Short mmCIF file of C-alpha atoms and ligand atoms in Angstrom, two decimals:
data_model
loop_
_atom_site.label_atom_id
_atom_site.label_comp_id
_atom_site.label_asym_id
_atom_site.label_seq_id
_atom_site.Cartn_x
_atom_site.Cartn_y
_atom_site.Cartn_z
CA MET A 1 -18.38 16.15 -26.98
CA PRO A 2 -18.54 18.89 -24.40
CA GLN A 3 -15.50 20.71 -23.07
CA VAL A 4 -13.76 19.13 -20.03
CA VAL A 5 -15.27 21.73 -17.41
CA ASP A 6 -18.69 21.32 -18.76
CA LEU A 7 -18.55 17.48 -18.72
CA THR A 8 -17.01 17.47 -15.22
CA LYS A 9 -20.08 19.86 -14.26
CA ALA A 10 -22.46 17.43 -15.89
CA LEU A 11 -21.14 14.38 -14.09
CA ILE A 12 -20.99 16.34 -10.65
CA ALA A 13 -24.55 17.34 -11.15
CA ALA A 14 -25.79 13.67 -11.76
CA GLU A 15 -25.56 12.63 -7.83
CA SER A 16 -23.74 9.27 -7.47
CA VAL A 17 -22.89 8.33 -3.76
CA THR A 18 -21.87 4.70 -3.82
CA PRO A 19 -23.21 2.33 -5.20
CA ALA A 20 -23.64 4.59 -8.23
CA ARG A 21 -25.80 3.79 -11.48
CA GLY A 22 -28.15 5.28 -13.92
CA GLN A 23 -27.79 8.97 -14.84
CA VAL A 24 -24.27 9.79 -14.15
CA PHE A 25 -23.40 6.82 -16.56
CA ASP A 26 -25.88 8.24 -19.00
CA VAL A 27 -24.14 11.42 -19.01
CA LEU A 28 -20.67 9.69 -19.80
CA ALA A 29 -21.83 7.16 -22.29
CA GLN A 30 -23.50 9.95 -24.14
CA ALA A 31 -20.10 12.01 -24.31
CA LEU A 32 -18.07 9.01 -25.31
CA SER A 33 -20.47 7.76 -28.05
CA VAL A 34 -20.08 10.69 -29.82
CA ILE A 35 -16.36 10.15 -30.28
CA GLY A 36 -16.55 6.63 -31.34
CA PHE A 37 -16.85 4.45 -28.12
CA GLU A 38 -18.97 1.30 -28.08
CA ILE A 39 -20.49 1.48 -24.77
CA ASP A 40 -21.13 -1.85 -22.58
CA ARG A 41 -23.03 -0.93 -19.45
CA PHE A 42 -24.06 -3.89 -16.95
CA ILE A 43 -25.31 -4.11 -13.40
CA VAL A 44 -24.34 -6.52 -10.94
CA GLY A 45 -24.87 -7.34 -7.24
CA GLU A 46 -27.85 -7.08 -4.81
CA GLU A 47 -28.67 -5.08 -1.60
CA PRO A 48 -26.92 -4.00 0.48
CA ASP A 49 -23.49 -3.53 -1.36
CA GLY A 50 -25.30 -3.46 -4.78
CA PRO A 51 -26.71 -3.19 -7.37
CA VAL A 52 -23.63 -1.41 -8.84
CA GLU A 53 -23.49 -0.20 -12.47
CA ASN A 54 -20.12 -0.60 -14.21
CA MET A 55 -19.14 0.45 -17.94
CA ILE A 56 -16.53 -0.69 -20.60
CA ALA A 57 -16.31 2.03 -23.21
CA LEU A 58 -14.21 0.59 -26.17
CA ARG A 59 -12.90 2.44 -29.21
CA PRO A 60 -10.49 0.14 -31.23
CA GLY A 61 -7.54 1.62 -32.67
CA ALA A 62 -4.06 0.67 -33.94
CA GLY A 63 -1.34 -0.88 -31.44
CA PRO A 64 -1.62 -1.60 -27.87
CA HIS A 65 -4.81 -1.40 -25.65
CA LEU A 66 -4.50 1.38 -23.20
CA ALA A 67 -7.10 1.29 -20.30
CA PHE A 68 -8.15 4.35 -18.14
CA ALA A 69 -9.90 3.28 -14.90
CA GLY A 70 -11.77 5.21 -12.85
CA HIS A 71 -15.15 5.43 -10.75
CA LEU A 72 -18.28 7.53 -10.97
CA ASP A 73 -19.25 6.88 -7.42
CA VAL A 74 -18.50 9.45 -4.83
CA VAL A 75 -18.37 9.61 -1.00
CA PRO A 76 -21.28 11.14 0.77
CA PRO A 77 -21.39 15.05 0.85
CA GLY A 78 -21.65 15.65 4.47
CA GLU A 79 -22.59 18.89 6.08
CA GLY A 80 -21.20 22.71 5.53
CA TRP A 81 -20.88 23.08 1.74
CA THR A 82 -20.63 26.65 0.73
CA SER A 83 -22.75 25.77 -2.56
CA GLY A 84 -24.65 22.56 -3.06
CA ALA A 85 -22.50 19.45 -3.28
CA PHE A 86 -24.31 18.33 -6.40
CA GLU A 87 -24.68 21.84 -7.74
CA PRO A 88 -21.34 22.22 -9.56
CA GLU A 89 -20.12 25.80 -9.45
CA VAL A 90 -16.99 27.57 -10.70
CA ARG A 91 -15.97 30.38 -8.13
CA GLY A 92 -12.86 32.16 -8.90
CA GLU A 93 -10.54 29.68 -10.30
CA LEU A 94 -12.02 26.54 -8.95
CA LEU A 95 -14.80 24.32 -9.82
CA HIS A 96 -16.66 23.07 -6.84
CA GLY A 97 -18.63 19.93 -6.36
CA ARG A 98 -18.31 16.36 -4.86
CA GLY A 99 -16.43 14.20 -7.07
CA ALA A 100 -14.59 17.41 -8.74
CA VAL A 101 -11.15 15.85 -7.98
CA ASP A 102 -12.10 12.21 -6.95
CA MET A 103 -12.79 11.45 -9.78
CA LYS A 104 -15.19 13.05 -12.26
CA GLY A 105 -12.69 15.65 -13.12
CA ALA A 106 -10.26 12.97 -14.20
CA ILE A 107 -12.66 10.98 -16.04
CA ALA A 108 -13.90 13.97 -18.05
CA ALA A 109 -10.25 14.82 -18.72
CA PHE A 110 -9.52 11.44 -20.29
CA ALA A 111 -12.76 11.67 -22.49
CA ALA A 112 -11.78 15.07 -23.59
CA ALA A 113 -8.17 13.84 -24.21
CA ALA A 114 -9.68 10.87 -26.29
CA ALA A 115 -11.69 13.31 -28.27
CA ARG A 116 -8.57 14.90 -29.23
CA VAL A 117 -6.26 12.07 -30.05
CA GLU A 118 -6.80 9.22 -32.31
CA GLY A 119 -4.33 6.38 -31.74
CA PRO A 120 -4.12 3.21 -29.88
CA THR A 121 -7.20 0.98 -28.66
CA LEU A 122 -8.83 2.96 -25.99
CA SER A 123 -10.94 1.74 -23.01
CA LEU A 124 -12.62 3.32 -20.12
CA LEU A 125 -13.15 1.06 -17.48
CA ILE A 126 -15.61 2.80 -15.07
CA THR A 127 -17.29 1.44 -11.80
CA GLY A 128 -19.88 2.62 -9.60
CA ASP A 129 -18.26 1.07 -6.59
CA GLU A 130 -14.71 2.10 -5.61
CA GLU A 131 -15.48 3.97 -2.55
CA GLY A 132 -17.72 1.34 -1.02
CA PRO A 133 -16.82 -2.43 -0.53
CA ALA A 134 -15.75 -2.86 -4.18
CA ILE A 135 -17.30 -6.25 -4.42
CA TYR A 136 -19.29 -5.58 -7.50
CA GLY A 137 -16.95 -2.95 -9.10
CA THR A 138 -13.71 -3.56 -10.79
CA ARG A 139 -13.58 -7.05 -10.11
CA ALA A 140 -16.86 -7.41 -12.16
CA ILE A 141 -15.24 -5.49 -14.80
CA ILE A 142 -12.21 -7.69 -15.03
CA ASP A 143 -14.42 -10.84 -15.43
CA ARG A 144 -16.25 -8.91 -18.18
CA LEU A 145 -12.96 -8.04 -20.05
CA ALA A 146 -12.14 -11.70 -19.77
CA GLU A 147 -15.38 -12.89 -21.18
CA ARG A 148 -14.89 -10.45 -23.98
CA GLY A 149 -11.36 -11.53 -24.69
CA LEU A 150 -10.21 -7.83 -23.99
CA ASN A 151 -6.86 -7.62 -22.71
CA PRO A 152 -5.31 -4.09 -22.05
CA ASN A 153 -1.66 -3.76 -22.44
CA LEU A 154 -1.19 -0.80 -20.11
CA CYS A 155 -3.53 0.81 -17.45
CA VAL A 156 -3.79 4.28 -16.04
CA VAL A 157 -6.04 4.92 -12.95
CA GLY A 158 -7.22 8.31 -12.77
CA GLU A 159 -7.05 8.64 -9.00
CA PRO A 160 -6.00 12.02 -7.53
CA THR A 161 -2.45 11.32 -6.98
CA SER A 162 -0.80 14.63 -7.35
CA ASP A 163 0.21 16.25 -3.91
CA GLN A 164 1.18 20.03 -4.05
CA ARG A 165 0.88 20.55 -7.67
CA LEU A 166 -0.61 18.75 -10.70
CA GLY A 167 1.98 16.23 -12.01
CA ASP A 168 4.46 16.12 -8.95
CA THR A 169 3.45 12.43 -7.90
CA ILE A 170 2.23 9.13 -9.84
CA LYS A 171 1.63 5.99 -7.69
CA ILE A 172 3.32 2.88 -8.87
CA GLY A 173 1.90 0.81 -6.05
CA ARG A 174 -0.18 0.87 -2.91
CA ARG A 175 -0.01 -1.13 0.33
CA GLY A 176 -2.36 -3.71 1.09
CA SER A 177 -4.86 -3.54 4.04
CA VAL A 178 -6.45 -5.97 6.24
CA ASN A 179 -8.81 -5.29 9.26
CA ILE A 180 -8.91 -7.80 12.03
CA TRP A 181 -11.39 -8.30 14.97
CA ILE A 182 -10.57 -10.14 18.15
CA ASP A 183 -13.20 -11.31 20.72
CA VAL A 184 -11.96 -13.12 23.78
CA PRO A 185 -14.48 -14.71 25.86
CA GLY A 186 -14.50 -14.88 29.52
CA LYS A 187 -17.05 -15.81 32.33
CA GLN A 188 -18.88 -13.19 33.95
CA GLY A 189 -18.74 -13.05 37.89
CA HIS A 190 -18.58 -11.03 40.92
CA VAL A 191 -15.13 -9.34 41.52
CA ALA A 192 -15.33 -10.56 45.08
CA TYR A 193 -15.45 -14.30 43.87
CA PRO A 194 -12.73 -14.21 41.05
CA GLN A 195 -12.40 -18.11 41.39
CA LEU A 196 -15.86 -18.33 40.13
CA ALA A 197 -15.34 -16.20 36.85
CA ASP A 198 -12.92 -15.92 34.02
CA ASN A 199 -11.52 -12.61 33.12
CA PRO A 200 -10.97 -12.05 29.57
CA ILE A 201 -9.13 -8.74 29.87
CA PRO A 202 -5.57 -9.84 30.94
CA LYS A 203 -5.70 -12.36 28.05
CA LEU A 204 -6.67 -9.89 25.52
CA VAL A 205 -4.10 -7.28 27.05
CA ALA A 206 -1.50 -10.10 26.59
CA ALA A 207 -2.30 -10.82 23.12
CA LEU A 208 -2.35 -7.17 22.09
CA ALA A 209 0.87 -6.59 23.74
CA ALA A 210 2.41 -9.36 21.81
CA ILE A 211 0.97 -8.34 18.58
CA ASP A 212 2.09 -4.70 19.25
CA GLY A 213 5.87 -6.21 19.62
CA LEU A 214 5.57 -8.03 16.06
CA VAL A 215 7.88 -6.59 13.55
CA LEU A 216 6.54 -7.57 10.04
CA ASP A 217 9.60 -6.12 7.81
CA THR A 218 11.69 -3.30 7.61
CA GLY A 219 10.28 -2.04 4.36
CA ASN A 220 12.15 -1.98 0.84
CA ASP A 221 13.07 0.31 -1.91
CA TRP A 222 9.52 1.13 -2.85
CA PHE A 223 7.54 0.60 0.39
CA GLN A 224 7.73 1.84 4.18
CA PRO A 225 7.68 -0.93 6.60
CA SER A 226 4.29 -2.54 7.13
CA ASN A 227 2.55 -1.82 10.14
CA ILE A 228 -0.04 -3.10 12.53
CA GLU A 229 -2.23 -0.69 14.48
CA VAL A 230 -4.68 -1.52 17.33
CA THR A 231 -7.56 0.64 16.57
CA ASP A 232 -10.20 -0.13 19.14
CA VAL A 233 -10.54 -2.02 22.63
CA THR A 234 -14.00 -2.63 24.02
CA VAL A 235 -15.27 -4.16 27.31
CA GLY A 236 -18.26 -1.98 27.75
CA ASN A 237 -18.27 -2.90 31.60
CA GLN A 238 -20.45 -0.31 33.41
CA ALA A 239 -20.00 -2.05 36.81
CA THR A 240 -17.09 -1.68 39.39
CA ASN A 241 -17.87 -5.11 40.61
CA VAL A 242 -18.22 -7.29 37.74
CA ILE A 243 -15.66 -9.39 36.09
CA PRO A 244 -16.83 -8.99 32.21
CA ALA A 245 -18.01 -11.90 30.01
CA LYS A 246 -16.15 -10.42 26.82
CA ALA A 247 -13.44 -8.21 25.65
CA SER A 248 -12.77 -7.33 22.22
CA ALA A 249 -10.25 -5.55 19.93
CA ARG A 250 -9.78 -4.41 16.54
CA LEU A 251 -6.68 -4.16 14.32
CA SER A 252 -5.71 -2.41 11.04
CA ILE A 253 -2.78 -3.53 9.15
CA ARG A 254 -1.19 -1.77 6.18
CA PHE A 255 1.39 -4.04 4.51
CA ASN A 256 3.78 -3.80 1.61
CA ASP A 257 4.48 -6.36 -1.24
CA GLU A 258 6.57 -8.56 1.08
CA GLN A 259 3.58 -9.68 2.97
CA ARG A 260 0.46 -11.38 1.87
CA GLY A 261 -2.95 -10.78 3.42
CA GLU A 262 -3.65 -14.56 4.43
CA ASP A 263 -0.30 -15.04 5.99
CA LEU A 264 -0.88 -11.94 8.26
CA VAL A 265 -4.09 -13.19 9.41
CA GLU A 266 -2.57 -16.48 10.19
CA LEU A 267 0.31 -14.81 12.13
CA ILE A 268 -2.30 -12.68 14.38
CA GLU A 269 -4.42 -15.88 14.68
CA ARG A 270 -1.30 -17.73 16.00
CA THR A 271 -0.30 -14.80 18.27
CA VAL A 272 -3.59 -14.23 19.87
CA ALA A 273 -3.96 -18.09 20.45
CA LEU A 274 -0.82 -18.43 22.62
CA HIS A 275 -2.45 -15.89 25.02
CA ALA A 276 -6.10 -16.42 24.55
CA PRO A 277 -6.66 -19.85 23.06
CA ASP A 278 -10.51 -19.43 23.12
CA ALA A 279 -10.45 -16.29 21.10
CA GLN A 280 -12.35 -15.66 18.00
CA VAL A 281 -10.38 -13.99 15.18
CA ILE A 282 -12.29 -12.68 12.14
CA ALA A 283 -10.30 -10.91 9.32
CA ARG A 284 -11.39 -9.00 6.20
CA ILE A 285 -8.69 -8.57 3.73
CA SER A 286 -9.73 -5.30 1.84
CA GLY A 287 -6.67 -5.71 -0.90
CA GLU A 288 -3.17 -7.15 -1.31
CA ALA A 289 -0.35 -4.77 -1.98
CA PHE A 290 0.58 -4.10 -5.58
CA LEU A 291 3.84 -2.64 -7.33
CA THR A 292 4.38 -2.01 -10.84
CA GLU A 293 8.22 -1.67 -10.60
CA PRO A 294 9.47 1.54 -12.41
CA GLY A 295 9.78 0.74 -15.91
CA PRO A 296 8.26 1.63 -19.37
CA LEU A 297 4.80 2.75 -18.25
CA SER A 298 6.00 5.19 -15.41
CA ALA A 299 8.44 6.46 -17.88
CA LEU A 300 5.94 6.95 -20.41
CA VAL A 301 3.40 8.75 -17.78
CA GLY A 302 6.40 10.65 -16.27
CA GLY A 303 7.50 11.73 -19.89
CA ALA A 304 3.99 12.95 -20.63
CA ILE A 305 3.87 14.91 -17.45
CA GLN A 306 7.12 16.39 -18.02
CA ALA A 307 6.35 17.32 -21.58
CA VAL A 308 3.13 19.24 -20.35
CA VAL A 309 4.18 20.86 -16.93
CA GLY A 310 7.85 20.64 -17.17
CA ILE A 311 8.30 18.62 -13.85
CA THR A 312 9.48 15.11 -13.13
CA PRO A 313 6.79 13.29 -10.87
CA ALA A 314 7.82 11.28 -7.82
CA LEU A 315 6.99 7.69 -7.99
CA SER A 316 5.11 6.85 -4.71
CA THR A 317 3.37 3.88 -3.02
CA THR A 318 1.73 5.80 -0.21
CA GLY A 319 -1.99 6.22 0.65
CA GLY A 320 -4.90 3.89 1.03
CA THR A 321 -5.83 1.06 -1.39
CA SER A 322 -7.17 2.02 -4.77
CA ASP A 323 -8.84 -0.33 -7.58
CA ALA A 324 -5.35 -0.39 -9.30
CA ARG A 325 -4.82 -3.55 -6.92
CA PHE A 326 -7.10 -5.35 -9.23
CA LEU A 327 -6.06 -3.84 -12.65
CA SER A 328 -2.34 -4.53 -11.71
CA GLN A 329 -3.18 -8.27 -12.28
CA LEU A 330 -3.91 -7.76 -15.67
CA CYS A 331 -1.21 -5.41 -16.96
CA PRO A 332 1.36 -2.81 -15.82
CA THR A 333 -0.66 -0.30 -14.11
CA VAL A 334 0.02 3.45 -12.61
CA GLU A 335 -2.19 5.88 -11.20
CA PHE A 336 -2.04 9.49 -11.93
CA GLY A 337 -4.69 12.30 -11.64
CA LEU A 338 -5.42 15.60 -10.04
CA VAL A 339 -4.42 17.21 -6.74
CA ASN A 340 -5.77 15.32 -3.80
CA ALA A 341 -5.99 17.97 -0.99
CA THR A 342 -9.78 18.20 -1.10
CA MET A 343 -10.53 14.80 -1.84
CA HIS A 344 -13.61 13.51 0.44
CA LYS A 345 -13.74 16.84 2.08
CA THR A 346 -16.47 19.55 2.26
CA ASP A 347 -16.12 22.01 -0.55
CA GLU A 348 -14.13 19.66 -2.83
CA ALA A 349 -12.80 21.63 -5.77
CA VAL A 350 -10.47 21.38 -8.55
CA ALA A 351 -8.57 24.09 -10.30
CA VAL A 352 -10.03 24.74 -13.72
CA ALA A 353 -6.51 25.14 -15.14
CA ASP A 354 -5.57 21.79 -13.67
CA LEU A 355 -8.64 20.17 -15.43
CA GLU A 356 -7.37 21.71 -18.73
CA MET A 357 -3.70 20.67 -18.02
CA LEU A 358 -4.84 17.23 -17.13
CA VAL A 359 -6.36 16.93 -20.51
CA ASP A 360 -2.95 17.84 -22.13
CA ILE A 361 -1.31 15.26 -20.12
CA TYR A 362 -3.77 12.40 -20.89
CA ALA A 363 -3.60 13.31 -24.51
CA GLU A 364 -0.02 13.12 -24.40
CA VAL A 365 -0.08 9.59 -22.59
CA ILE A 366 -2.53 8.25 -25.42
CA GLY A 367 -0.18 9.71 -28.10
CA ARG A 368 2.69 7.89 -26.43
CA ALA A 369 0.85 4.60 -25.77
CA ALA A 370 0.68 4.08 -29.52
CA SER A 371 4.39 2.90 -29.47
CA PHE A 372 4.36 1.23 -25.85
ZN1 ZN B 401 -11.19 7.75 -5.87
#
C-alpha cells in the first residue's frame, strides 16, 4: 500500500474527466486489494452520459458497516496550469494536479487510513460520475448495494468541505436544486400591425415578475431560505420592427428540506400559467435537499477532528449538490474532506500536511465507528 501522497499522485496521473473509467480505477483497486478489500467493479450506461465505471470495495470486519463515498472523475482542466493538470507535482508545501482536493486526495487518505486501522466493516463506494449528470453513478452503486444485500450503517462522503483550514467544516446537509426552462410562444408580426400578431414578451415578463415575488419559506435552524433566481431571458430578436414569435427564460431554484422539487415545479407551472397560459415549462430536478440532523454521526466525525487538529467543526448545509443526497437515503450521512479553496480551479492543489492529517482524522473515524 503506497503512502498517501504517492497514491494521490498516481490517481491524479490517471486522467479521468467525467465519465471516468479504466486506469484510475485500476490504480485504486490495486492499492485496496493489498490491504484486504474485495473489489467489485461494474460499468453502466451508454453515450453520451456514460459508460461510467463504479466500484464497491469491501473489507468485512466486526461491528457496523462504515461506508466512505467518493468520486474518481474530475472536471476538465481548462487552460493555464503552471504544470500539467495530470502531471502531479509537489512544489513547496503543495501537491498540484486536477483532483488533488476534489477528491482523489481524500480517497487516497481514506485508503491510507484503512491500511492503518483494522476495525468495523469498511466499504469504499467510488463512482466515475459525480461531476457530470450523475445518472449512472452513485444511484447505480446504491442499486448494487441492495442487490448484494449490503447495508451501510453510517456514511462519510469525502468531498472537500473544509473552508479556511482542515477540519473547520462538516456538511450535514445540502440544498436541493432544480433548473426550469420557460418558453412562451407568440405570433410573429410587424410592429405596425400589432393586432395581427401576439407578443410573447409581456406575458413572460409578467410571469417572471410573479415568480420573483414568490416567498418559498424563511429557512430553518439548518438551512437558509429557499431561493429562486432567474438566470436567463432570451428573445433573440434582431429587428426593430418585428414582434417576436417566442420568448424564453431559465430559472434555477436552490431549496431547503422544507421543499420538494416536484412541488416547486408545480408552483412554477401554476404561476406561469396565470400570465402565459400557452407557455411550455420544462424542469430538471438535479437533487432533493437532504439533512442528517446533528446527532451521533456528526458527533463522531467532529470528535475525530477534535482529537487530531484540536478544533470543533461547524456544521454546514451550504454549497451545491453532492452525492450525499442519494447516500443519505441509506443511512446517516455527513461529508468531510479537504479545504475547498482550489476545487475546480486552475492549479488545484492540496497541502501535503493536510493530506497526512486527513489520514489521521479518517483513521480516528474508522476506529470510533466500531462502537457506533
Ligand atoms: Zn467532488
